[in-house]
Short mmCIF file of C-alpha atoms in Angstrom, two decimals:
data_model
loop_
_atom_site.label_atom_id
_atom_site.label_comp_id
_atom_site.label_asym_id
_atom_site.label_seq_id
_atom_site.Cartn_x
_atom_site.Cartn_y
_atom_site.Cartn_z
CA MET A 147 100.82 177.70 -0.31
CA PRO A 148 103.98 177.43 1.52
CA VAL A 149 105.44 180.21 3.41
CA LYS A 150 107.94 181.93 1.68
CA LEU A 151 109.79 178.27 0.32
CA SER A 152 109.61 177.48 -3.90
CA ALA A 153 110.80 174.16 -5.01
CA PRO A 154 115.11 174.18 -5.86
CA ALA A 155 115.98 174.04 -9.53
CA ALA A 156 117.39 170.36 -10.50
CA SER A 157 120.61 172.21 -10.98
CA ALA A 158 120.81 173.58 -7.35
CA LEU A 159 120.90 170.32 -6.22
CA LEU A 160 124.65 169.58 -7.07
CA PRO A 161 125.67 165.36 -7.66
CA VAL A 162 127.26 164.18 -4.41
CA LYS A 163 130.10 160.83 -5.50
CA GLY A 164 129.07 157.51 -5.36
CA VAL A 165 125.59 158.39 -4.84
CA GLN A 166 122.72 157.53 -7.41
CA LEU A 167 119.16 157.69 -7.22
CA GLY A 168 116.94 156.38 -9.38
CA PHE A 169 112.78 156.23 -8.90
CA ALA A 170 109.23 155.59 -10.74
CA GLN A 171 106.31 155.90 -10.93
CA ALA A 172 104.66 152.62 -8.89
CA HIS A 173 100.60 153.47 -7.89
CA ILE A 174 101.13 153.07 -4.63
CA ARG A 175 97.91 154.78 -3.70
CA LYS A 176 97.80 157.39 -7.05
CA PRO A 177 98.29 157.21 -9.88
CA ASN A 178 100.86 158.78 -12.00
CA ARG A 179 102.98 160.28 -9.27
CA LYS A 180 106.54 159.35 -8.59
CA ASP A 181 106.06 157.28 -5.35
CA VAL A 182 109.22 154.52 -5.24
CA LEU A 183 112.76 155.80 -4.43
CA VAL A 184 115.91 154.04 -4.57
CA ILE A 185 118.81 155.52 -3.92
CA THR A 186 122.36 153.61 -3.69
CA VAL A 187 125.81 154.09 -2.29
CA PRO A 188 129.42 152.69 -2.55
CA GLU A 189 130.55 150.00 -1.07
CA ASN A 190 132.53 151.23 2.49
CA SER A 191 130.40 154.00 2.40
CA SER A 192 129.19 155.39 6.22
CA VAL A 193 125.73 155.20 7.28
CA SER A 194 124.50 156.44 10.35
CA GLY A 195 120.15 156.74 11.27
CA VAL A 196 117.87 158.62 13.59
CA PHE A 197 114.33 157.08 13.62
CA THR A 198 111.66 158.21 15.49
CA LEU A 199 110.76 157.14 19.01
CA ASN A 200 106.83 156.72 18.57
CA ARG A 201 106.49 153.35 20.19
CA PHE A 202 104.18 152.35 17.47
CA CYS A 203 106.81 152.82 15.32
CA ALA A 204 106.46 151.23 11.95
CA ALA A 205 107.43 148.02 10.35
CA PRO A 206 110.41 149.65 7.89
CA VAL A 207 111.96 151.77 11.10
CA THR A 208 112.20 148.30 12.63
CA VAL A 209 113.74 147.05 10.07
CA CYS A 210 116.10 149.50 9.14
CA LYS A 211 117.39 149.63 13.02
CA ALA A 212 117.89 146.15 12.60
CA HIS A 213 119.90 146.56 9.56
CA LEU A 214 122.42 149.64 11.26
CA LYS A 215 123.29 147.49 13.89
CA GLN A 216 124.17 144.38 11.93
CA GLN A 217 126.70 145.92 10.08
CA GLN A 218 127.04 144.96 7.32
CA GLY A 219 127.73 147.82 4.75
CA ILE A 220 124.80 149.78 3.78
CA ARG A 221 124.15 149.76 0.43
CA ALA A 222 121.01 151.12 -1.35
CA LEU A 223 117.65 152.73 0.50
CA LEU A 224 114.00 152.45 -1.13
CA VAL A 225 111.59 154.92 0.05
CA ASN A 226 107.43 154.40 -1.13
CA THR A 227 105.24 157.65 0.04
CA GLY A 228 101.33 156.45 0.06
CA CYS A 229 101.41 154.19 2.86
CA ALA A 230 103.24 153.76 5.70
CA ASN A 231 103.13 149.93 6.47
CA ALA A 232 102.62 151.30 10.00
CA GLY A 233 100.31 149.29 12.57
CA THR A 234 100.18 146.45 9.74
CA GLY A 235 102.03 144.00 12.84
CA GLN A 236 104.02 140.94 11.63
CA GLN A 237 102.73 140.82 8.30
CA GLY A 238 104.43 144.07 8.54
CA LEU A 239 107.51 143.39 9.48
CA ASP A 240 107.18 140.46 6.44
CA ASP A 241 106.60 142.74 3.93
CA ALA A 242 109.10 145.50 4.79
CA LEU A 243 111.84 142.91 4.55
CA ALA A 244 110.20 141.52 1.16
CA THR A 245 111.39 144.82 -0.18
CA CYS A 246 114.78 144.84 1.46
CA ILE A 247 115.22 141.38 -0.64
CA GLY A 248 113.40 143.09 -3.63
CA VAL A 249 116.21 145.84 -4.06
CA ALA A 250 119.03 142.93 -2.80
CA GLN A 251 117.91 141.11 -6.81
CA ALA A 252 118.03 143.84 -8.08
CA LEU A 253 121.38 145.15 -6.81
CA ASN A 254 123.36 142.23 -5.94
CA ILE A 255 123.96 142.89 -2.28
CA SER A 256 122.22 141.20 0.24
CA PRO A 257 118.71 142.28 1.90
CA GLU A 258 120.63 143.39 5.11
CA GLN A 259 122.66 145.96 3.33
CA VAL A 260 118.93 147.91 2.24
CA LEU A 261 117.34 150.17 4.26
CA PRO A 262 113.51 150.68 3.86
CA PHE A 263 111.16 153.47 4.55
CA SER A 264 107.88 154.33 4.08
CA THR A 265 105.10 157.01 4.27
CA GLY A 266 101.72 157.54 4.45
CA VAL A 267 98.55 156.21 5.69
CA ILE A 268 98.55 154.69 8.89
CA LEU A 269 96.39 151.33 9.47
CA GLU A 270 96.93 150.32 5.91
CA SER A 271 99.09 147.53 4.47
CA LEU A 272 101.69 147.60 1.49
CA PRO A 273 100.44 147.20 -1.72
CA MET A 274 103.68 144.05 -2.29
CA ASP A 275 102.70 143.61 -6.56
CA ARG A 276 103.09 147.51 -7.02
CA LEU A 277 105.87 148.33 -4.60
CA LEU A 278 107.66 145.09 -6.37
CA ALA A 279 107.73 146.61 -9.83
CA GLY A 280 108.19 149.63 -8.73
CA ILE A 281 112.05 148.58 -8.60
CA ALA A 282 113.04 147.46 -11.35
CA PRO A 283 112.12 150.39 -13.52
CA ALA A 284 113.48 153.00 -10.16
CA VAL A 285 116.98 150.78 -10.68
CA ALA A 286 116.63 151.01 -13.96
CA ASN A 287 117.08 155.41 -14.14
CA LEU A 288 119.74 155.28 -11.16
CA LYS A 289 122.18 158.27 -11.71
CA GLU A 290 123.83 161.18 -9.43
CA ASP A 291 122.14 164.37 -11.00
CA ASN A 292 118.85 162.57 -9.83
CA TRP A 293 117.74 164.91 -6.69
CA LEU A 294 115.72 166.49 -7.78
CA ASN A 295 113.25 163.94 -8.68
CA ALA A 296 114.30 162.47 -5.33
CA ALA A 297 112.97 164.89 -3.82
CA GLU A 298 110.19 164.73 -6.35
CA ALA A 299 109.36 161.12 -5.31
CA ILE A 300 108.88 161.09 -1.50
CA MET A 301 106.30 163.52 -0.88
CA THR A 302 102.90 163.06 0.18
CA THR A 303 100.97 166.02 1.16
CA ASP A 304 103.58 168.22 0.82
CA ILE A 305 103.29 171.23 -1.82
CA VAL A 306 106.85 171.20 -3.12
CA ALA A 307 110.16 169.37 -2.91
CA LYS A 308 112.63 170.25 -0.01
CA GLY A 309 116.61 169.74 -1.18
CA THR A 310 119.57 171.78 -0.35
CA SER A 311 123.15 171.78 -1.37
CA ARG A 312 126.57 172.77 0.52
CA GLN A 313 130.25 172.82 -0.33
CA LEU A 314 133.72 173.36 1.13
CA THR A 315 136.78 172.16 1.16
CA ILE A 316 139.10 169.82 2.86
CA ASP A 317 142.63 169.34 2.76
CA GLY A 318 142.30 170.38 -0.64
CA GLN A 319 139.55 169.00 -2.36
CA SER A 320 136.11 169.59 -2.78
CA VAL A 321 133.39 167.72 -0.58
CA THR A 322 129.79 167.93 -1.53
CA ILE A 323 126.97 168.00 0.97
CA THR A 324 123.18 167.79 -0.72
CA GLY A 325 119.74 166.35 1.50
CA ILE A 326 116.11 166.52 0.33
CA SER A 327 113.80 166.04 2.86
CA LYS A 328 110.03 165.84 2.82
CA GLY A 329 107.27 166.56 5.66
CA SER A 330 104.14 169.07 6.05
CA GLY A 331 101.73 167.67 8.71
CA MET A 332 101.61 165.18 11.39
CA ILE A 333 105.56 166.89 12.38
CA HIS A 334 106.81 167.91 15.89
CA PRO A 335 110.41 166.17 17.45
CA ASN A 336 111.58 162.91 18.06
CA MET A 337 111.23 163.17 15.22
CA ALA A 338 108.78 165.95 13.25
CA THR A 339 105.93 163.24 9.92
CA MET A 340 109.15 164.25 8.45
CA LEU A 341 111.79 161.91 5.92
CA GLY A 342 115.33 163.36 5.49
CA TYR A 343 118.54 162.35 3.70
CA ILE A 344 122.16 163.33 3.19
CA ALA A 345 124.45 162.81 1.93
CA THR A 346 128.18 164.01 1.06
CA ASP A 347 131.31 162.58 -0.04
CA ALA A 348 133.63 163.36 2.61
CA ALA A 349 135.89 160.79 4.14
CA ILE A 350 135.17 160.35 7.55
CA SER A 351 134.89 157.69 10.10
CA GLN A 352 131.62 156.06 11.69
CA ALA A 353 131.79 156.40 15.11
CA ALA A 354 132.46 161.02 14.06
CA LEU A 355 129.12 160.18 11.37
CA ASP A 356 127.25 158.86 13.87
CA ARG A 357 128.18 161.91 16.17
CA ILE A 358 127.49 164.37 13.94
CA ILE A 359 123.90 163.44 12.68
CA GLN A 360 122.66 162.94 16.77
CA HIS A 361 124.28 167.18 16.55
CA ALA A 362 122.55 168.15 13.59
CA VAL A 363 119.23 166.71 13.98
CA ASN A 364 118.78 167.77 18.09
CA LYS A 365 119.34 171.31 16.42
CA SER A 366 117.01 170.50 13.42
CA PHE A 367 114.91 168.01 13.02
CA ASN A 368 114.14 168.07 16.37
CA CYS A 369 112.98 172.12 16.81
CA ILE A 370 110.55 172.16 14.79
CA THR A 371 106.68 171.65 14.88
CA VAL A 372 103.77 171.76 12.71
CA ASP A 373 100.47 170.13 14.98
CA GLY A 374 102.67 168.36 18.06
CA ASP A 375 101.64 165.13 16.88
CA THR A 376 105.28 162.77 16.65
CA SER A 377 104.76 160.23 13.67
CA THR A 378 105.50 156.46 13.75
CA ASN A 379 107.64 156.54 10.40
CA ASP A 380 110.14 159.15 10.83
CA SER A 381 113.56 159.02 9.64
CA LEU A 382 117.06 160.93 9.11
CA ILE A 383 119.58 159.46 7.06
CA LEU A 384 123.38 160.26 7.14
CA MET A 385 125.43 158.99 4.20
CA ALA A 386 129.08 159.34 3.76
CA THR A 387 130.85 157.78 0.32
CA GLY A 388 134.43 158.89 0.96
CA GLN A 389 135.19 159.81 -2.60
CA ALA A 390 136.28 163.01 -1.87
CA GLY A 391 139.41 162.41 -1.43
CA ASN A 392 139.92 163.88 1.98
CA ALA A 393 142.26 162.52 4.59
CA VAL A 394 139.23 160.85 7.33
CA ILE A 395 137.49 162.68 9.41
CA GLU A 396 137.95 162.14 13.35
CA GLU A 397 135.85 163.28 16.17
CA ASP A 398 136.81 166.36 17.65
CA SER A 399 139.29 167.62 15.06
CA ALA A 400 138.96 170.82 12.80
CA GLU A 401 137.81 169.33 10.20
CA PHE A 402 135.07 167.53 12.11
CA VAL A 403 133.88 170.43 13.03
CA ARG A 404 133.49 172.19 9.95
CA LEU A 405 131.87 169.48 8.50
CA GLN A 406 129.56 169.16 10.89
CA GLU A 407 128.70 172.58 11.39
CA ALA A 408 128.16 172.00 7.30
CA LEU A 409 125.69 169.10 7.57
CA THR A 410 123.58 170.97 10.46
CA ALA A 411 123.28 173.90 8.12
CA VAL A 412 121.36 171.10 5.34
CA ALA A 413 120.29 170.19 8.07
CA VAL A 414 118.27 173.56 9.49
CA GLU A 415 117.52 174.52 5.67
CA LEU A 416 115.66 171.14 5.56
CA ALA A 417 113.81 171.77 9.06
CA GLN A 418 112.88 174.98 8.13
CA ALA A 419 111.42 174.15 5.14
CA ILE A 420 109.17 171.11 6.33
CA VAL A 421 107.66 174.36 9.11
CA ARG A 422 107.10 176.79 6.33
CA ASP A 423 105.37 174.13 3.65
CA GLY A 424 103.15 173.09 6.49
CA GLU A 425 99.95 171.95 6.07
CA GLY A 426 97.78 174.77 5.14
CA ALA A 427 100.55 177.16 6.65
CA THR A 428 100.67 181.05 5.97
CA LYS A 429 103.12 182.05 8.48
CA PHE A 430 106.41 180.71 9.23
CA MET A 431 107.23 181.38 13.16
CA THR A 432 110.96 181.10 14.97
CA ILE A 433 110.28 180.64 19.22
CA GLN A 434 113.39 181.84 21.21
CA VAL A 435 113.84 180.99 23.98
CA GLU A 436 116.60 183.04 26.17
CA ALA A 437 118.35 183.46 29.85
CA GLY A 438 116.75 179.79 30.63
CA GLN A 439 118.65 178.08 33.83
CA SER A 440 118.67 174.90 31.45
CA GLU A 441 118.09 174.51 27.00
CA GLU A 442 115.49 171.85 28.49
CA GLU A 443 113.28 174.81 30.38
CA CYS A 444 113.64 177.30 27.59
CA ARG A 445 112.57 173.87 25.70
CA LYS A 446 109.06 174.12 27.62
CA VAL A 447 108.20 177.15 27.09
CA ALA A 448 109.06 177.28 23.77
CA TYR A 449 106.53 174.55 22.80
CA ALA A 450 104.34 175.41 25.63
CA ILE A 451 104.03 178.51 22.62
CA ALA A 452 104.50 176.30 19.49
CA HIS A 453 101.71 174.13 20.09
CA SER A 454 99.27 175.76 21.39
CA PRO A 455 96.20 175.40 18.90
CA LEU A 456 94.62 178.99 20.47
CA ILE A 457 97.97 180.83 19.83
CA LYS A 458 98.85 179.29 15.71
CA THR A 459 94.99 180.23 14.74
CA ALA A 460 95.86 183.77 16.47
CA PHE A 461 98.80 184.39 14.28
CA PHE A 462 96.73 182.71 11.03
CA ALA A 463 93.89 186.23 11.92
CA SER A 464 96.87 187.61 12.99
CA ASP A 465 95.11 189.16 16.09
CA PRO A 466 97.94 190.02 19.22
CA ASN A 467 95.86 188.14 21.54
CA LEU A 468 99.54 187.99 22.90
CA GLY A 469 97.73 186.68 26.43
CA ARG A 470 97.67 183.09 24.97
CA ILE A 471 101.16 183.57 24.98
CA LEU A 472 101.14 184.87 29.42
CA ALA A 473 99.27 181.48 29.24
CA ALA A 474 101.93 179.41 27.41
CA ILE A 475 104.77 180.41 28.90
CA GLY A 476 103.35 180.13 32.33
CA TYR A 477 101.79 176.59 31.72
CA ALA A 478 104.58 175.74 30.20
CA GLY A 479 105.51 173.38 33.30
CA ILE A 480 108.31 175.56 35.07
CA GLU A 481 107.44 175.74 38.56
CA ASP A 482 109.51 178.82 40.25
CA LEU A 483 109.08 181.09 37.21
CA ASN A 484 108.75 184.29 38.36
CA VAL A 485 106.70 186.28 36.26
CA ASN A 486 107.51 190.10 36.94
CA THR A 487 111.26 189.44 36.20
CA MET A 488 110.36 188.21 32.62
CA GLN A 489 109.70 189.83 28.94
CA LEU A 490 108.04 189.14 26.13
CA TYR A 491 108.38 190.28 22.64
CA LEU A 492 106.53 189.95 19.36
CA GLY A 493 110.10 190.76 16.90
CA ASP A 494 111.17 193.72 18.64
CA VAL A 495 108.16 195.44 19.80
CA LEU A 496 108.06 194.59 24.20
CA VAL A 497 105.13 193.35 24.83
CA ALA A 498 104.72 192.20 28.14
CA GLU A 499 107.08 193.23 31.23
CA LYS A 500 106.83 192.86 34.99
CA GLY A 501 104.27 190.84 35.41
CA GLY A 502 101.86 192.28 33.08
CA ARG A 503 101.16 194.64 29.09
CA ALA A 504 104.31 196.43 28.65
CA ALA A 505 103.67 201.10 29.45
CA SER A 506 105.21 201.55 25.57
CA TYR A 507 103.13 198.35 24.18
CA LEU A 508 100.09 199.55 21.90
CA GLU A 509 98.43 196.97 20.04
CA ALA A 510 98.78 198.55 16.68
CA GLN A 511 102.39 197.43 17.44
CA GLY A 512 101.76 193.66 17.40
CA ALA A 513 98.79 193.88 14.82
CA ALA A 514 101.81 195.45 12.93
CA VAL A 515 103.76 192.60 13.29
CA MET A 516 101.31 189.49 13.27
CA GLN A 517 100.90 190.31 9.53
CA GLU A 518 104.38 189.46 8.22
CA SER A 519 105.19 186.11 7.12
CA ASP A 520 108.06 185.42 8.73
CA ILE A 521 107.20 186.50 12.69
CA LEU A 522 109.66 186.20 15.74
CA VAL A 523 108.52 185.26 18.94
CA ARG A 524 111.06 186.55 21.89
CA VAL A 525 111.10 185.66 25.36
CA VAL A 526 113.12 186.32 28.05
CA LEU A 527 113.16 184.47 31.25
CA ASN A 528 116.33 186.27 33.02
CA ARG A 529 116.31 183.23 35.11
CA GLY A 530 120.02 181.77 33.70
CA ALA A 531 122.24 182.02 30.09
CA ALA A 532 120.69 178.71 28.66
CA ASN A 533 117.99 179.08 25.59
CA ALA A 534 116.56 177.91 22.96
CA THR A 535 115.19 178.05 19.43
CA VAL A 536 111.47 176.71 17.99
CA TRP A 537 110.44 177.07 14.49
CA THR A 538 106.62 176.97 13.58
CA CYS A 539 103.71 177.49 11.77
CA ASP A 540 100.14 178.68 12.56
CA PHE A 541 96.82 177.01 11.75
CA SER A 542 94.49 177.87 9.23
CA TYR A 543 90.62 176.75 7.68
CA ASP A 544 93.44 175.05 5.27
CA TYR A 545 95.08 172.62 7.49
CA VAL A 546 91.41 170.68 8.51
CA LYS A 547 90.50 170.54 5.33
CA ILE A 548 93.94 168.63 3.96
CA ASN A 549 93.99 166.66 7.38
CA ALA A 550 89.68 165.74 6.67
CA ASP A 551 90.36 164.59 3.40
CA TYR A 552 93.74 163.07 3.44
CA ARG A 553 92.33 159.58 2.76
CA SER A 554 90.25 160.78 -0.44
#
């Protein structure tokens, strides 16, 4: 079961003015499950996206990037689960474009105003007849309060739907932010197999929105890892409808900072939910690296710890075999690291200092911390003022079972 995570109530996911969502059961891979989602935004909305850096990126990622560059004004998103449409060559591109045409015809807009997304099994072609047939019923039930259904419609191996909302006041107007995400395995930065959709009714310039999404993703989805595999389909979309009634927010204003903080908080909550719902996860670990010379080297150490199967399996077993953490710090790639001046903490317990086991450390202390479901690992490098935080989970028996049976 997910680590201290449950699906949000439908009423907790607040409608965003101008955003409508509709879903369908198209039997893309499995019967009787929501697997097609359509999201629409009004004219003059600002839309920004960040995508996987995997060179074998999926066809819909390629199409999304092209459509965003054309600046015709994005009006709709189409998401299907069950098939990633990745590793499908020219046929995959043709199919992704055909889905855009299908949505465009249903909504009377241009195909270039549609962003397509797919998630599921790689190296298989979309079942186009079923997918295209699912567009009409999804459009037919477009509603502003369909956020929970939308969160359920994008799930693959996820156990629970993921979504959250925030509200703040800007220029005397109530501004709403609501976001959903999916992801459970093949999670690693750049970005983490995830899809994320966050919408706000704030009025904000395109340049300001583009800046916010980069900041938000670097503080959230680029700080999580489940298994170290970067997916072919990762996508995060940020939409702003401009219907809250506030003055248009530009970069470097006080309103910009407040909206950026709120949107980033939503992204962080969604990113952490992905880790808490990591395939087979029983522990949620925060890896906090402090006092480094740069954020980059702090991240190197954090990811060396977070990616180690030996460390992740030890946490699953609640086994304080913490020498594995020291080994990961040592191979993280900091060539001039002085191991004699750094400290390692498990929760509030000092485990290692002066190049070895802390004199005050008792294994019973480590074992007690590792019994907890939320665990903090702190590494203090004592090399500077930089820091970085990464969130990860353990590896359990169920992780292997889920991925062994994924295509069944």
